[in-house]
PDB file of C-alpha atoms and ligand atoms in Angstrom:
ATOM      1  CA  UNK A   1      55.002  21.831 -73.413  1.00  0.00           C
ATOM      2  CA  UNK A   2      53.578  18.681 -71.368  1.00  0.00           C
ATOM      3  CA  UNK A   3      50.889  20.564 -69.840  1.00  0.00           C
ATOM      4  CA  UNK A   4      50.354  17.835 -67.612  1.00  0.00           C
ATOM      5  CA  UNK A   5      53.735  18.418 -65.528  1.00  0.00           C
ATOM      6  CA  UNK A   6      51.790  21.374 -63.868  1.00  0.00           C
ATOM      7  CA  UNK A   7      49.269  18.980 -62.586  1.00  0.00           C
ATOM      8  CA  UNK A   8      52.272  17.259 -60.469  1.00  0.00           C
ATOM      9  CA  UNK A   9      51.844  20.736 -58.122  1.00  0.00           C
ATOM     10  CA  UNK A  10      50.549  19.683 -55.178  1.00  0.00           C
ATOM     11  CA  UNK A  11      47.196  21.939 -53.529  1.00  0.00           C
ATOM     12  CA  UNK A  12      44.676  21.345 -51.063  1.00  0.00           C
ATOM     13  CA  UNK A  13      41.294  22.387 -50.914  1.00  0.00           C
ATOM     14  CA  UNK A  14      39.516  25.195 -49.548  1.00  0.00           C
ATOM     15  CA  UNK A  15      36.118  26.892 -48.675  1.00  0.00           C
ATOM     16  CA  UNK A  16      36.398  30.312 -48.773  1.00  0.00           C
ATOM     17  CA  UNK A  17      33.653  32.698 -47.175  1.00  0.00           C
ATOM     18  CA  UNK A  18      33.110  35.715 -46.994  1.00  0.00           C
ATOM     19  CA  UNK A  19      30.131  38.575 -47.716  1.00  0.00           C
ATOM     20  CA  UNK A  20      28.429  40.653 -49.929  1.00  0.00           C
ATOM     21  CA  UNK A  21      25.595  43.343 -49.505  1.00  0.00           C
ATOM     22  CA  UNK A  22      24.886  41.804 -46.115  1.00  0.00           C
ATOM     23  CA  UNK A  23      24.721  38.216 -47.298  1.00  0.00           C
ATOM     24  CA  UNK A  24      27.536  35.449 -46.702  1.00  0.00           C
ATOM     25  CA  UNK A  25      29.184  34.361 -49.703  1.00  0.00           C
ATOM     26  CA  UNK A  26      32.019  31.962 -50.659  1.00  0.00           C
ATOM     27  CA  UNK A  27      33.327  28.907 -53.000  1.00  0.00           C
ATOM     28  CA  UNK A  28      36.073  26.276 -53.337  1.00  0.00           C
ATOM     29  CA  UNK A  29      39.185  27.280 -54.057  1.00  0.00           C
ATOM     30  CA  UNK A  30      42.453  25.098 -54.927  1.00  0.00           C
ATOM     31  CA  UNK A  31      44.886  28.345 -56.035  1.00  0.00           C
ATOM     32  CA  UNK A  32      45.416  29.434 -52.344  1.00  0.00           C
ATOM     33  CA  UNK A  33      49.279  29.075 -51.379  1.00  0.00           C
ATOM     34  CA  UNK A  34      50.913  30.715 -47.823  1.00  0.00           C
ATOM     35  CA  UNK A  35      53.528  32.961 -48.770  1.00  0.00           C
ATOM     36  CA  UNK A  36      55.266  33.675 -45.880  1.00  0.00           C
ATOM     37  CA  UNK A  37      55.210  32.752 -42.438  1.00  0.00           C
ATOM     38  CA  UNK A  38      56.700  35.180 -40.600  1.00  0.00           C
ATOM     39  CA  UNK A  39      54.403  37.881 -41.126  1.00  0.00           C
ATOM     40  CA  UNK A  40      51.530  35.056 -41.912  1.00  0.00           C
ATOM     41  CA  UNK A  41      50.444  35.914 -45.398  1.00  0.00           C
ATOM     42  CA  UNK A  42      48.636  33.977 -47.959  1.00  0.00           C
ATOM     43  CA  UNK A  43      47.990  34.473 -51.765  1.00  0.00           C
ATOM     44  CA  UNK A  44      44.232  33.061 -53.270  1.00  0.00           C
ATOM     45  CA  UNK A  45      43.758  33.159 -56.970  1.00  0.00           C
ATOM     46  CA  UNK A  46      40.128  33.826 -57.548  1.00  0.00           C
ATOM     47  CA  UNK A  47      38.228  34.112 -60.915  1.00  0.00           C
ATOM     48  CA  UNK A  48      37.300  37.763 -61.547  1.00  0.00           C
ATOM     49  CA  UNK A  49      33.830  36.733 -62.567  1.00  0.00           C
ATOM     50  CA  UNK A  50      32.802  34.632 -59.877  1.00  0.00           C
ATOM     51  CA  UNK A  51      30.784  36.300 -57.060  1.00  0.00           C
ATOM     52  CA  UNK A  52      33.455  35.397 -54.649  1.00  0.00           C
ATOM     53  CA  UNK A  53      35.995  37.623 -56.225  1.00  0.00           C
ATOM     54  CA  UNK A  54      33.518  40.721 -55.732  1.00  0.00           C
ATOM     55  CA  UNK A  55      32.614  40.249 -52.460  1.00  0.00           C
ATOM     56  CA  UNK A  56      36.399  39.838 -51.223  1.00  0.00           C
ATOM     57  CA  UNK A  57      36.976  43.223 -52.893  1.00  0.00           C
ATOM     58  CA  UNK A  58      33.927  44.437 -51.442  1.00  0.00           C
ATOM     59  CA  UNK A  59      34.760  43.108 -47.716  1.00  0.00           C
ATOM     60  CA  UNK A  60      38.409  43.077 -48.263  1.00  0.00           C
ATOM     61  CA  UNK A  61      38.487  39.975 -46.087  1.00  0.00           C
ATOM     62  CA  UNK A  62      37.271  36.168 -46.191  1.00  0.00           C
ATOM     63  CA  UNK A  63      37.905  33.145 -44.083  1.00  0.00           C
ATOM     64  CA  UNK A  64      38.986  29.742 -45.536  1.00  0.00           C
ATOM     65  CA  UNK A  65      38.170  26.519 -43.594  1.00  0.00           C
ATOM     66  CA  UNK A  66      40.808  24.166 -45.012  1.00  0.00           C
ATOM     67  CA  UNK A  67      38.918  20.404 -45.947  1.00  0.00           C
ATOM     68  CA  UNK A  68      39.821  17.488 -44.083  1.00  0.00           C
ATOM     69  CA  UNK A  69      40.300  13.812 -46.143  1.00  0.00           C
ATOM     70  CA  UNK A  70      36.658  12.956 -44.769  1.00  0.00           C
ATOM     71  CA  UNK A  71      35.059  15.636 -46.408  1.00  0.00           C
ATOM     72  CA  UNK A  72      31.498  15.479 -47.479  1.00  0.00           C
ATOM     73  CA  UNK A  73      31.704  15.358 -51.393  1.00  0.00           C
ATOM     74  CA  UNK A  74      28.542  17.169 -51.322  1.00  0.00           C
ATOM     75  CA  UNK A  75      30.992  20.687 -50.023  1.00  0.00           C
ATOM     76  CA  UNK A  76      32.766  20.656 -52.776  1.00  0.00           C
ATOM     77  CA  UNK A  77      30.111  20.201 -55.196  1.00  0.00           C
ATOM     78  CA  UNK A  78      27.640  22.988 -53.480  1.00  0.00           C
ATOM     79  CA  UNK A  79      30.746  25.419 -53.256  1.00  0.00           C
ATOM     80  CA  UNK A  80      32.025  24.942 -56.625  1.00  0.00           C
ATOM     81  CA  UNK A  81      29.607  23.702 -59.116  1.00  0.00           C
ATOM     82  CA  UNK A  82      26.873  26.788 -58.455  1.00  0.00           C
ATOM     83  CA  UNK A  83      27.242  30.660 -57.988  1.00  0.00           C
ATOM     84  CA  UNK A  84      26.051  32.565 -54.616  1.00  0.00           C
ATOM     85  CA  UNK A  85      24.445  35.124 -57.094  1.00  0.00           C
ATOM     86  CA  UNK A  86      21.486  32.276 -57.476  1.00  0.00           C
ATOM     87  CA  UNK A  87      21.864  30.099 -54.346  1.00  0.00           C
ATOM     88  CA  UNK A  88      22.846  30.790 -50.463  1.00  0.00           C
ATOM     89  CA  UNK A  89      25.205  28.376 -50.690  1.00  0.00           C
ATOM     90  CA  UNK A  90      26.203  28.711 -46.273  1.00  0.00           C
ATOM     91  CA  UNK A  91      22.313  27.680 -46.004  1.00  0.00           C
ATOM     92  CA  UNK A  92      23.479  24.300 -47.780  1.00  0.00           C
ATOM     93  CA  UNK A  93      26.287  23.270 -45.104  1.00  0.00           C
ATOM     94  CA  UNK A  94      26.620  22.805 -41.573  1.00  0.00           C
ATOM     95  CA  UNK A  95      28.429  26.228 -40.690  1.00  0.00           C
ATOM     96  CA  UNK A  96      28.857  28.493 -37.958  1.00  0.00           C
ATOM     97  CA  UNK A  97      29.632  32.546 -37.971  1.00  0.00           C
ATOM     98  CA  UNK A  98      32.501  33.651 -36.652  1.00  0.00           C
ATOM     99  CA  UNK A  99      33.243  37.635 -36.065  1.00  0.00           C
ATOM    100  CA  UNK A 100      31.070  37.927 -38.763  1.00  0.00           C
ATOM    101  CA  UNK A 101      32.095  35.735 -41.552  1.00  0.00           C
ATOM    102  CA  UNK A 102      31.536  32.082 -42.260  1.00  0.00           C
ATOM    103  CA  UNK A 103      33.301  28.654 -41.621  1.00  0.00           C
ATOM    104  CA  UNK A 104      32.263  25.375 -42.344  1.00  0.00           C
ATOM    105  CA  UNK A 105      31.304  23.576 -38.739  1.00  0.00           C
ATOM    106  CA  UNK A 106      33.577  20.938 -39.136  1.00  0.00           C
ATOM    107  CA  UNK A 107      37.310  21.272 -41.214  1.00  0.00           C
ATOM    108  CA  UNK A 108      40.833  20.455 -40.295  1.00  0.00           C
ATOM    109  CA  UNK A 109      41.733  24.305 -39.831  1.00  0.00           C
ATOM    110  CA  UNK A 110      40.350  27.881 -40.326  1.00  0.00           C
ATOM    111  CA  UNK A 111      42.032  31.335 -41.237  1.00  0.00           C
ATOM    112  CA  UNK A 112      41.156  34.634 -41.562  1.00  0.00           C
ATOM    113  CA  UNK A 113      42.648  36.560 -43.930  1.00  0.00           C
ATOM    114  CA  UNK A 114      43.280  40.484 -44.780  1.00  0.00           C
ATOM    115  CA  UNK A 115      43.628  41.445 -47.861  1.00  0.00           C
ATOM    116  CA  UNK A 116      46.480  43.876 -48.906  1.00  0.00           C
ATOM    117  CA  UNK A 117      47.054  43.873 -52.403  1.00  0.00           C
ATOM    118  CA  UNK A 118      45.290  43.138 -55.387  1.00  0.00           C
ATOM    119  CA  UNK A 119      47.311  42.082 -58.679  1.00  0.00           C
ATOM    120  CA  UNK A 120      44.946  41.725 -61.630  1.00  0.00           C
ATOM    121  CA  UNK A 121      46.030  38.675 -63.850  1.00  0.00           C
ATOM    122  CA  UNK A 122      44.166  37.659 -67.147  1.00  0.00           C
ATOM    123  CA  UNK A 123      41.199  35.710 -66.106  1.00  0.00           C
ATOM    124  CA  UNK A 124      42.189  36.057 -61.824  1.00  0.00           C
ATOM    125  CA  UNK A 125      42.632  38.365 -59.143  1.00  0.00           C
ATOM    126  CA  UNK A 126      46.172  37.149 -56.975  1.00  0.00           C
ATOM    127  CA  UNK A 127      44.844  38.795 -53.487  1.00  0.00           C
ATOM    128  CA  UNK A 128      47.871  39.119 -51.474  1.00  0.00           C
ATOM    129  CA  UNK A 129      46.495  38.982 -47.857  1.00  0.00           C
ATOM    130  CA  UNK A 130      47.400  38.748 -44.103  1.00  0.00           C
ATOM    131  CA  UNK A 131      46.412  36.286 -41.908  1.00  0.00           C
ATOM    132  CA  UNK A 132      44.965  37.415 -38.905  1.00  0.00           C
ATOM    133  CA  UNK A 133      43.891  34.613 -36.815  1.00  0.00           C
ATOM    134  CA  UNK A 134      43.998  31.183 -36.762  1.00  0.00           C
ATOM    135  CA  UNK A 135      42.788  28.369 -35.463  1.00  0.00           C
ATOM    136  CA  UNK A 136      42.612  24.425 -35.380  1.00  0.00           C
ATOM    137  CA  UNK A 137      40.092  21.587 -36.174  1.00  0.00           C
ATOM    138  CA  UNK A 138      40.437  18.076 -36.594  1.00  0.00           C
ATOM    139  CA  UNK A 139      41.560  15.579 -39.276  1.00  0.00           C
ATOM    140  CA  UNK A 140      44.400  15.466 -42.089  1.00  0.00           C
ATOM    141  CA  UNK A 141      43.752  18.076 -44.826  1.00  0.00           C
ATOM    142  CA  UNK A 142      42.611  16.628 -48.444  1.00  0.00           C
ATOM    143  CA  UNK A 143      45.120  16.963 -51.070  1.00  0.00           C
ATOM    144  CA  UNK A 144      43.834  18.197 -54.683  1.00  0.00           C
ATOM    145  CA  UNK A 145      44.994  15.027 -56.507  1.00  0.00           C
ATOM    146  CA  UNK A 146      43.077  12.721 -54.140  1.00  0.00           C
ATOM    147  CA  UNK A 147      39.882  14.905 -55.171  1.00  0.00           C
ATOM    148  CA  UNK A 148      40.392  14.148 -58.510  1.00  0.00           C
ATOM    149  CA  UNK A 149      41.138  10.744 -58.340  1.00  0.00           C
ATOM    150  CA  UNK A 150      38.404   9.280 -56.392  1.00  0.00           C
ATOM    151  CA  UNK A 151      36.261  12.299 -54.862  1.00  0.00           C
ATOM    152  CA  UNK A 152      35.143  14.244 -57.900  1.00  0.00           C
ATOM    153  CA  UNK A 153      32.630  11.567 -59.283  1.00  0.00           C
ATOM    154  CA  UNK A 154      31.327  11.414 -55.937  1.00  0.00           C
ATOM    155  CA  UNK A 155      30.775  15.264 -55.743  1.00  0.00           C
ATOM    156  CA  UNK A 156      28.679  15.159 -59.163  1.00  0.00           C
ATOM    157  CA  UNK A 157      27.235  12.640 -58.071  1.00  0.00           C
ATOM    158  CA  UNK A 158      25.783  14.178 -54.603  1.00  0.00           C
ATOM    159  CA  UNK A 159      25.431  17.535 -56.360  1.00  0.00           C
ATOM    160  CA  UNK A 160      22.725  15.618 -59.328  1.00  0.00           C
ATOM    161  CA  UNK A 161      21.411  14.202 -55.677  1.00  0.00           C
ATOM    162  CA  UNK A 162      20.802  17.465 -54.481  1.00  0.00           C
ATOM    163  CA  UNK A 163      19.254  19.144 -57.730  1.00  0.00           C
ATOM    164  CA  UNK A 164      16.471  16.128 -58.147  1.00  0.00           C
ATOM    165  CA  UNK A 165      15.569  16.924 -54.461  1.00  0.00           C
ATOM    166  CA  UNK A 166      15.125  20.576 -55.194  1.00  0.00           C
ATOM    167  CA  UNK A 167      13.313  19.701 -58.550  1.00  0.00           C
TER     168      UNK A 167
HETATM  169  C1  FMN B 201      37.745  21.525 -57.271  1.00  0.00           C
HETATM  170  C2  FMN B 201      37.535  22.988 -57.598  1.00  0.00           C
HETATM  171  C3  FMN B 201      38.576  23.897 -57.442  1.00  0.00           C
HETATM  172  C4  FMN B 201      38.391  25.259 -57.717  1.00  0.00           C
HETATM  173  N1  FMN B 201      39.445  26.148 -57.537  1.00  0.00           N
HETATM  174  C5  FMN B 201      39.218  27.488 -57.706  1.00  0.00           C
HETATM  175  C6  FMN B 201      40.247  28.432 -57.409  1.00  0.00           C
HETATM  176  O1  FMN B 201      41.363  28.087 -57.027  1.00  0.00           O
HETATM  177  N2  FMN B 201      39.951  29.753 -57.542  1.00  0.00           N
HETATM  178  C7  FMN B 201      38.711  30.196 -57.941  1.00  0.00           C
HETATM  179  O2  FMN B 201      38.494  31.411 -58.026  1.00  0.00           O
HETATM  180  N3  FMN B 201      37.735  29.312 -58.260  1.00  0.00           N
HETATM  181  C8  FMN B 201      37.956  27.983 -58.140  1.00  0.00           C
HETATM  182  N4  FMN B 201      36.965  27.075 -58.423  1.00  0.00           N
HETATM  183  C9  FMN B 201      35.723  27.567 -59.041  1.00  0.00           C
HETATM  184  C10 FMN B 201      34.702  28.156 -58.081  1.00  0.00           C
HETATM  185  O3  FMN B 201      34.603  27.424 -56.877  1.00  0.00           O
HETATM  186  C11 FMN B 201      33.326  28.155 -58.809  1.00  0.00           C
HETATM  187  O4  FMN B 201      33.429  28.876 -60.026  1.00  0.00           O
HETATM  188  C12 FMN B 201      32.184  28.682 -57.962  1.00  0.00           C
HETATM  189  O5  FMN B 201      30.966  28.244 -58.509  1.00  0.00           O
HETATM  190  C13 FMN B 201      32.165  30.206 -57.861  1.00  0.00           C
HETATM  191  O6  FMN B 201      31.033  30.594 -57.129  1.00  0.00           O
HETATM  192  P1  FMN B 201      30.689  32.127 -56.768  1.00  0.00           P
HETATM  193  O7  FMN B 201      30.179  32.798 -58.027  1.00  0.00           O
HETATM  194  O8  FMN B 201      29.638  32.001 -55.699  1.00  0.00           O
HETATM  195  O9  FMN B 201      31.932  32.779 -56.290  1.00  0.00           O
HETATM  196  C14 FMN B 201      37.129  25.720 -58.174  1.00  0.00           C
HETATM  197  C15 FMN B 201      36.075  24.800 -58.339  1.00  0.00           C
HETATM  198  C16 FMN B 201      36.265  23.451 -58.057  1.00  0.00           C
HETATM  199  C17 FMN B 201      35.116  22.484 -58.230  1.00  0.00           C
END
């Protein structure tokens, strides 16, 4: 199998946030597809270890501010390359609260989705969720490929930045 044909799929990427034991919680996430649109449903794909995963079980909702092309590499690297179970990673980003859940300050658009079924896969959880509201920002959404081609570097790059500072 050419492994490699699977990377032809084309994602975006997202911030998901949401909250655990009274503290907001979240990561970036590429596996997040709409389903249908009439309902408005939505299917994430989030690692059963990851904090993330437990607190959308826990809250049974999250939000997902969808990245724009001019995207702070620094995002990407705070939300994916650490775990909220060792760093408040909201307290990193410019962000604001809304009905009681996070979303970056600044992305192209924000959901808010309900989850409504949970099918357990080998290493994932496929939530199965409705969306419930909606909203616009500004900007054309990043596309996963582009991240990998030219942002990724970046985001290690800002995310070594950001470690040194804290050292
Ligand atoms: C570019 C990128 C894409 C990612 N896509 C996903 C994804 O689709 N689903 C997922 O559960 N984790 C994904 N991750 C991994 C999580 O963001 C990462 O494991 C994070 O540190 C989990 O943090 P948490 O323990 O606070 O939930 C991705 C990471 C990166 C850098």
């Amino acid at each position: 199998m050419e492994t490699k044909a699977l990377h032809k799929i084309s994602y975006g990427l997202y911030i998901v946030g949401t909250e655990i034991d009274g503290k907001y919680a979240g990561c970036v996430v590429d596996a997040f597809i709409q389903s249908t649109s009439t309902p408005p449903t939505v299917i994430l794909c989030s690692i059963k270890a990851n904090q993330t995963n437990e607190a959308i079980r826990q809250r049974g909702e999250f939000t997902v501010s969808i990245l724009g092309e001019d995207v702070d590499p620094f995002v990407i690297a705070n939300f994916g390359f650490q775990s909220g179970r060792n760093v408040d990673k909201w307290a990193n980003v410019p962000h604001k609260i809304v009905d009681g859940l996070p979303v970056l300050e600044k992305a192209v658009a924000f959901l808010r989705c309900r989850v409504t079924e949970a099918k357990e896969l080998s290493t994932h959880t496929a939530f199965f969720c409705d969306v419930t509201d909606a909203w616009l920002g500004e900007g054309e959404p990043l596309i996963y490929g582009d991240y990998q081609k030219s942002m990724k570097t970046k985001a290690m790059e800002a995310f070594k930045a950001f470690k040194e500072r804290k050292a």
